[in-house]
Amino acid sequence: MAAEPGEIADKLLSRQILNEQVVIGRTESGIPFALEDRCPHRFAPLSIGRVVGENLQCGYHGAEFDQTGKCVNVPGQSTAPANACVRSFPVVEKQGYIWIWMGNPELAHDLSSIPACFYRSDDPAWDGGYGHFESLNVNFNLINDNLFDITHAEYVHPESFGAEEMRIYRNSEPGDAYVDQKTTYTVDEREIVFRMQSLNMTGGPFYRWMVATSMGKDEYVDPIDLDMEVSWAAPTFTAFLLNARPAGQPREQGVQVSNMHAITPATEYTSHYFYRSVKDYGPPELIEPFMQGVKAIFEQDKPLLEAQQLRVGEIDLFNQKPVSFAGDMLQQQARRINSRLLEAESA
Ligand code: FES
Ligand SMILES: [Fe+2]
């Protein structure tokens, strides 16, 4: 994932992705593009230039580059030097985001690598907003691990997602059904899905807020039922689906929230963290407090992860023999999937 559409509306965006500085923008006709953010003439960042028609014009001496990165015009010169070009990266707009392919451009045609777990962002019945953190000082694997590990919510997010009930993540078994006080999971070639259910629960302020606001109230004090589905797709996409309702009511009457998270490495030790949160109920006025709430929650992970990264250092966590608890095996499975994909790609 490279950018939110709003980040390139009428402006150029310079972003470091996989150690490359890239300029991302949109041509006048609306086509998104991504080029190396360095003019081949005197190395000015192209991101301080501007879009002229279908080209990007350097802000220093006005050389123009098309979407393939080829220099098509040098002002005052009849032809552009043949070697004047910058690297271009394939981009596509899908599911409400701009996606980039940093690898061999000839392999960029397979859009199936954009995960289906983001399905709700295309559905107008689900309202919400975007957010992201730029360059967290954390390796992407640690953020992935964090999103996979529901048990941290009780300690890191006690006034929102946290609840003692989240401990059922440690009580897991293969399967794809919702089972009260259990976690069931399925592992595929590049996807892991798990489901948790807690009926009659009293904890979890955010889940209670969902039920309360669905009734137009500030508070809901009676027990609730909660179903949570978490879909992870390699390498770094996680989507949560929460269904909350007053205890005893059927699942179909629950209100739902979906949080999608995508991590894009900037460097080995810095990552961009994109999220999108949507819900299937409530008036438009509810979107702002909802988005403020989720932002505040994700902000709590940031200092923890950055502090963790300092202790982990530059050797991968799993090469330092960390202790594991029940339930940690799912994040290890995700890491194994990523290692396998990385190996296949390097080969
Ligand atoms: S640095 Fe870009 S045209 Fe000179
Ligand atoms: Fe968290």
Coordinates of C-alpha atoms and ligand atoms in Angstrom, one line a residue:
M1 CA 0.0 0.0 0.0
A2 CA 1.4 3.3 -1.0
A3 CA -1.0 6.1 -0.2
E4 CA -4.5 7.2 0.6
P5 CA -6.2 8.9 -2.4
G6 CA -6.6 12.1 -0.3
E7 CA -2.8 12.3 0.0
I8 CA -2.4 12.9 -3.7
A9 CA -5.5 15.0 -4.3
D10 CA -4.0 18.1 -6.0
K11 CA -0.6 17.5 -4.7
L12 CA 2.5 15.4 -5.0
L13 CA 3.5 13.1 -2.2
S14 CA 7.1 12.1 -1.4
R15 CA 7.3 8.8 0.5
Q16 CA 10.0 6.4 1.3
I17 CA 8.9 2.8 0.4
L18 CA 11.3 -0.2 0.7
N19 CA 14.3 2.1 1.0
E20 CA 13.4 4.0 -2.2
Q21 CA 12.2 7.7 -2.2
V22 CA 9.2 7.8 -4.4
V23 CA 7.0 10.6 -5.7
I24 CA 3.4 9.7 -6.0
G25 CA 0.8 11.8 -7.8
R26 CA -2.1 11.9 -10.2
T27 CA -2.0 13.3 -13.8
E28 CA -4.5 15.9 -14.9
S29 CA -6.7 13.2 -16.4
G30 CA -6.6 11.4 -13.0
I31 CA -4.2 8.5 -13.6
P32 CA -2.1 7.8 -10.5
F33 CA 1.7 7.4 -11.0
A34 CA 4.8 6.8 -9.0
L35 CA 8.3 7.8 -10.0
E36 CA 11.7 7.8 -8.3
D37 CA 11.8 11.1 -6.4
R38 CA 15.1 12.4 -7.9
C39 CA 15.5 14.3 -11.1
P40 CA 18.3 12.8 -13.2
H41 CA 19.5 16.3 -14.1
R42 CA 20.7 17.9 -10.8
F43 CA 19.0 15.5 -8.5
A44 CA 16.3 17.9 -7.2
P45 CA 13.3 16.0 -5.7
L46 CA 10.6 15.7 -8.4
S47 CA 8.1 16.0 -5.6
I48 CA 8.8 19.8 -5.4
G49 CA 7.8 20.0 -9.1
R50 CA 4.2 20.0 -10.4
V51 CA 1.9 18.0 -12.7
V52 CA 1.6 19.5 -16.2
G53 CA -1.0 17.6 -18.2
E54 CA 0.0 14.0 -18.1
N55 CA 3.6 14.7 -17.1
L56 CA 5.5 15.6 -14.0
Q57 CA 7.6 18.8 -14.4
C58 CA 10.8 19.2 -12.3
G59 CA 10.6 22.3 -10.1
Y60 CA 14.3 23.2 -10.7
H61 CA 14.8 23.5 -14.5
G62 CA 11.4 22.3 -15.8
A63 CA 12.3 19.0 -17.4
E64 CA 9.2 16.9 -17.9
F65 CA 8.7 13.2 -17.3
D66 CA 5.9 11.0 -18.4
Q67 CA 4.4 8.2 -16.3
T68 CA 6.9 5.7 -17.5
G69 CA 9.7 8.0 -16.2
K70 CA 11.0 9.0 -19.6
C71 CA 12.1 12.7 -20.0
V72 CA 9.9 14.0 -22.8
N73 CA 10.8 17.7 -22.7
V74 CA 13.7 19.9 -21.7
P75 CA 12.6 23.6 -22.1
G76 CA 14.7 25.4 -24.7
Q77 CA 16.2 22.2 -26.1
S78 CA 14.8 20.5 -29.2
T79 CA 15.2 16.9 -27.8
A80 CA 15.6 15.5 -24.3
P81 CA 18.8 13.4 -23.6
A82 CA 18.0 9.8 -24.3
N83 CA 19.4 8.7 -20.9
A84 CA 17.2 11.2 -19.0
C85 CA 14.8 9.0 -17.2
V86 CA 13.8 8.0 -13.7
R87 CA 12.6 4.7 -12.5
S88 CA 8.8 4.3 -12.6
F89 CA 6.8 2.0 -10.4
P90 CA 3.5 0.3 -11.4
V91 CA 0.6 1.7 -9.3
V92 CA -3.1 0.9 -9.3
E93 CA -6.0 2.3 -7.4
K94 CA -8.1 -0.3 -5.8
Q95 CA -10.3 -0.7 -2.7
G96 CA -9.9 2.9 -1.8
Y97 CA -6.1 3.0 -1.8
I98 CA -3.2 3.6 -4.1
W99 CA -1.1 0.4 -4.4
I100 CA 2.5 0.2 -5.6
W101 CA 4.6 -2.6 -7.0
M102 CA 8.3 -2.1 -6.0
G103 CA 9.6 -5.3 -7.6
N104 CA 10.2 -6.4 -11.2
P105 CA 7.6 -4.4 -13.2
E106 CA 6.9 -7.4 -15.5
L107 CA 5.4 -9.2 -12.5
A108 CA 3.1 -6.4 -11.5
H109 CA 0.0 -7.7 -13.4
D110 CA -1.2 -10.0 -10.6
L111 CA -3.8 -7.9 -8.8
S112 CA -4.7 -10.8 -6.6
S113 CA -1.9 -9.9 -4.3
I114 CA -4.0 -7.0 -3.2
P115 CA -5.8 -8.8 -0.4
A116 CA -9.6 -9.4 -0.4
C117 CA -9.7 -8.9 3.3
F118 CA -10.3 -5.2 2.5
Y119 CA -13.6 -5.9 1.0
R120 CA -15.7 -3.6 3.2
S121 CA -14.0 -0.4 2.0
D122 CA -15.8 -0.6 -1.3
D123 CA -19.2 -1.0 0.3
P124 CA -21.1 2.3 0.7
A125 CA -23.2 0.9 3.6
W126 CA -20.0 1.0 5.6
D127 CA -19.0 4.5 6.7
G128 CA -15.9 5.7 8.3
G129 CA -12.5 7.3 7.6
Y130 CA -8.8 6.9 6.9
G131 CA -5.8 7.3 9.1
H132 CA -2.1 6.5 9.0
F133 CA 1.1 6.9 10.9
E134 CA 4.1 7.9 8.9
S135 CA 7.4 6.2 9.5
L136 CA 6.9 4.5 12.8
N137 CA 10.3 3.4 14.1
V138 CA 9.4 -0.2 14.0
N139 CA 10.2 -3.1 11.7
F140 CA 7.0 -4.3 9.9
N141 CA 7.1 -7.7 11.5
L142 CA 6.7 -6.4 15.0
I143 CA 3.6 -4.4 13.9
N144 CA 2.2 -7.5 12.3
D145 CA 2.8 -9.5 15.4
N146 CA 1.0 -6.8 17.5
L147 CA -2.1 -6.8 15.3
F148 CA -2.2 -10.6 15.5
D149 CA -2.1 -10.6 19.2
I150 CA -5.4 -9.8 20.7
T151 CA -4.3 -10.4 24.3
H152 CA -2.3 -7.1 24.4
A153 CA -5.6 -5.1 24.3
E154 CA -6.3 -5.8 27.9
Y155 CA -3.1 -4.0 28.9
V156 CA -2.4 -1.5 26.2
H157 CA -6.0 -0.5 25.4
P158 CA -7.9 -1.0 28.7
E159 CA -10.3 1.9 28.1
S160 CA -11.3 0.7 24.6
F161 CA -10.6 -2.8 23.1
G162 CA -9.3 -4.1 26.3
A163 CA -11.2 -6.8 28.3
E164 CA -10.3 -9.8 30.3
E165 CA -12.4 -11.7 27.8
M166 CA -9.6 -11.2 25.2
R167 CA -7.7 -13.9 27.0
I168 CA -9.8 -16.5 25.1
Y169 CA -7.2 -15.9 22.3
R170 CA -5.0 -18.3 24.2
N171 CA -7.8 -20.9 24.0
S172 CA -7.5 -21.7 20.3
E173 CA -8.2 -24.7 18.1
P174 CA -8.5 -25.2 14.3
G175 CA -11.9 -24.5 12.8
D176 CA -14.0 -21.7 11.3
A177 CA -17.1 -21.5 13.6
Y178 CA -17.8 -19.0 16.4
V179 CA -17.6 -20.9 19.7
D180 CA -18.2 -19.1 23.0
Q181 CA -15.0 -18.5 25.0
K182 CA -12.8 -19.9 22.3
T183 CA -10.7 -18.9 19.3
T184 CA -11.0 -21.0 16.1
Y185 CA -8.6 -20.5 13.2
T186 CA -7.8 -21.6 9.7
V187 CA -4.4 -21.3 8.0
D188 CA -4.1 -21.1 4.2
E189 CA -1.2 -20.6 1.9
R190 CA -1.1 -16.8 2.4
E191 CA -4.0 -16.1 4.7
I192 CA -4.9 -16.8 8.3
V193 CA -8.3 -16.2 9.8
F194 CA -9.4 -16.5 13.4
R195 CA -12.7 -16.0 15.1
M196 CA -13.3 -15.3 18.8
Q197 CA -16.6 -15.2 20.6
S198 CA -17.5 -14.0 24.0
L199 CA -21.1 -14.2 25.0
N200 CA -22.5 -12.4 28.0
M201 CA -19.4 -10.2 28.5
T202 CA -19.1 -7.2 30.7
G203 CA -15.7 -5.8 29.7
G204 CA -14.6 -4.0 26.6
P205 CA -15.6 -0.3 26.7
F206 CA -15.4 0.1 22.9
Y207 CA -17.7 -2.9 22.2
R208 CA -20.2 -1.4 24.8
W209 CA -19.9 1.9 23.0
M210 CA -20.9 0.2 19.8
V211 CA -24.0 -1.2 21.4
A212 CA -24.8 2.1 23.2
T213 CA -24.4 4.3 20.1
S214 CA -26.5 1.9 18.0
M215 CA -29.3 2.7 20.3
G216 CA -28.6 6.5 20.4
K217 CA -27.3 6.2 24.0
D218 CA -24.1 7.2 25.6
E219 CA -23.8 4.1 27.7
Y220 CA -24.9 0.5 27.8
V221 CA -24.4 -1.2 31.1
D222 CA -25.9 -4.7 30.6
P223 CA -23.9 -7.6 29.3
I224 CA -23.2 -7.9 25.6
D225 CA -22.3 -10.6 23.1
L226 CA -19.2 -10.1 20.9
D227 CA -18.0 -11.9 17.9
M228 CA -14.6 -10.9 16.4
E229 CA -13.1 -12.1 13.1
V230 CA -9.6 -11.3 12.3
S231 CA -8.3 -12.0 8.7
W232 CA -4.6 -11.6 8.0
A233 CA -3.3 -11.7 4.5
A234 CA 0.4 -11.9 3.6
P235 CA 2.5 -10.0 3.9
T236 CA 1.0 -7.2 6.1
F237 CA -2.7 -6.8 5.9
T238 CA -5.0 -7.3 8.9
A239 CA -8.8 -6.7 8.9
F240 CA -10.9 -6.9 12.1
L241 CA -14.6 -7.4 12.0
L242 CA -16.5 -6.8 15.3
N243 CA -20.1 -7.7 15.8
A244 CA -21.6 -6.5 19.1
R245 CA -25.1 -6.7 20.4
P246 CA -27.0 -6.9 23.7
A247 CA -26.5 -10.4 25.3
G248 CA -28.8 -13.0 23.9
Q249 CA -29.7 -11.2 20.7
P250 CA -29.0 -13.0 17.4
R251 CA -25.8 -12.1 15.5
E252 CA -27.8 -10.7 12.6
Q253 CA -29.0 -7.9 14.9
G254 CA -25.5 -6.9 16.0
V255 CA -23.8 -3.7 14.8
Q256 CA -20.5 -4.1 13.1
V257 CA -17.2 -2.3 12.9
S258 CA -14.3 -3.2 10.7
N259 CA -10.8 -2.0 11.1
M260 CA -8.3 -2.6 8.4
H261 CA -4.5 -2.2 8.9
A262 CA -1.8 -2.3 6.2
I263 CA 1.9 -2.0 7.0
T264 CA 4.3 -0.8 4.3
P265 CA 8.0 -0.9 5.2
A266 CA 9.8 2.4 4.6
T267 CA 13.1 0.9 5.6
E268 CA 14.1 -2.1 7.6
Y269 CA 13.3 -0.3 10.9
T270 CA 10.6 2.2 9.9
S271 CA 7.1 1.5 8.6
H272 CA 4.1 3.3 7.4
Y273 CA 1.0 2.1 9.1
F274 CA -2.3 2.7 7.3
Y275 CA -5.7 2.0 8.7
R276 CA -9.2 2.4 7.7
S277 CA -12.1 2.1 10.1
V278 CA -15.7 1.7 9.0
K279 CA -19.0 0.7 10.6
D280 CA -22.4 -0.4 9.3
Y281 CA -24.6 1.7 11.6
G282 CA -25.3 5.1 13.0
P283 CA -25.8 8.6 11.7
P284 CA -23.0 10.6 9.8
E285 CA -22.3 12.6 13.0
L286 CA -21.0 9.5 14.7
I287 CA -18.1 9.2 12.2
E288 CA -16.0 11.9 13.8
P289 CA -16.1 10.6 17.4
F290 CA -15.7 7.1 16.0
M291 CA -12.5 8.0 14.0
Q292 CA -11.1 10.0 17.0
G293 CA -11.7 7.0 19.2
V294 CA -9.9 4.5 16.9
K295 CA -7.0 6.9 16.3
A296 CA -6.5 7.3 20.0
I297 CA -6.4 3.5 20.3
F298 CA -3.9 2.9 17.6
E299 CA -1.8 5.8 19.0
Q300 CA -1.3 3.7 22.1
D301 CA 0.5 0.9 20.2
K302 CA 3.0 3.4 18.7
P303 CA 5.2 4.2 21.8
L304 CA 5.0 0.6 22.9
L305 CA 6.1 -0.8 19.6
E306 CA 8.9 1.8 19.2
A307 CA 10.2 1.0 22.7
Q308 CA 10.0 -2.7 21.9
Q309 CA 12.0 -2.2 18.7
L310 CA 14.8 -0.6 20.7
R311 CA 15.0 -3.6 22.9
V312 CA 14.8 -6.1 20.0
G313 CA 17.6 -4.2 18.2
E314 CA 18.7 -5.2 14.7
I315 CA 18.5 -9.0 15.0
D316 CA 15.1 -10.4 14.2
L317 CA 13.1 -11.2 17.4
F318 CA 12.6 -14.8 16.5
N319 CA 16.3 -15.3 16.1
Q320 CA 16.7 -14.3 19.7
K321 CA 14.8 -17.1 21.3
P322 CA 11.8 -15.2 22.7
V323 CA 9.5 -17.1 25.2
S324 CA 6.1 -18.0 23.7
F325 CA 2.7 -18.2 25.4
A326 CA -0.4 -20.2 24.4
G327 CA -1.9 -18.6 21.3
D328 CA 1.4 -17.1 20.0
M329 CA 1.6 -19.8 17.4
L330 CA -0.7 -17.9 15.0
Q331 CA 1.7 -15.0 14.7
Q332 CA 4.5 -17.4 14.2
Q333 CA 2.5 -19.1 11.4
A334 CA 2.2 -15.6 9.8
R335 CA 5.9 -15.1 10.0
R336 CA 6.5 -18.5 8.5
I337 CA 4.2 -17.6 5.6
N338 CA 6.1 -14.4 5.0
S339 CA 9.5 -16.1 5.2
R340 CA 8.4 -18.6 2.7
L341 CA 7.1 -16.0 0.3
L342 CA 10.3 -13.9 0.7
E343 CA 12.4 -17.0 0.0
A344 CA 10.4 -17.8 -3.1
E345 CA 10.8 -14.3 -4.3
S346 CA 14.5 -14.0 -3.6
A347 CA 15.0 -17.3 -5.5
Ligands
FES1 S1 17.2 19.3 -11.5 FE1 15.4 18.7 -12.6 S2 15.5 19.8 -14.4 FE2 17.3 20.3 -13.4
FE2 FE -3.0 -2.5 19.8

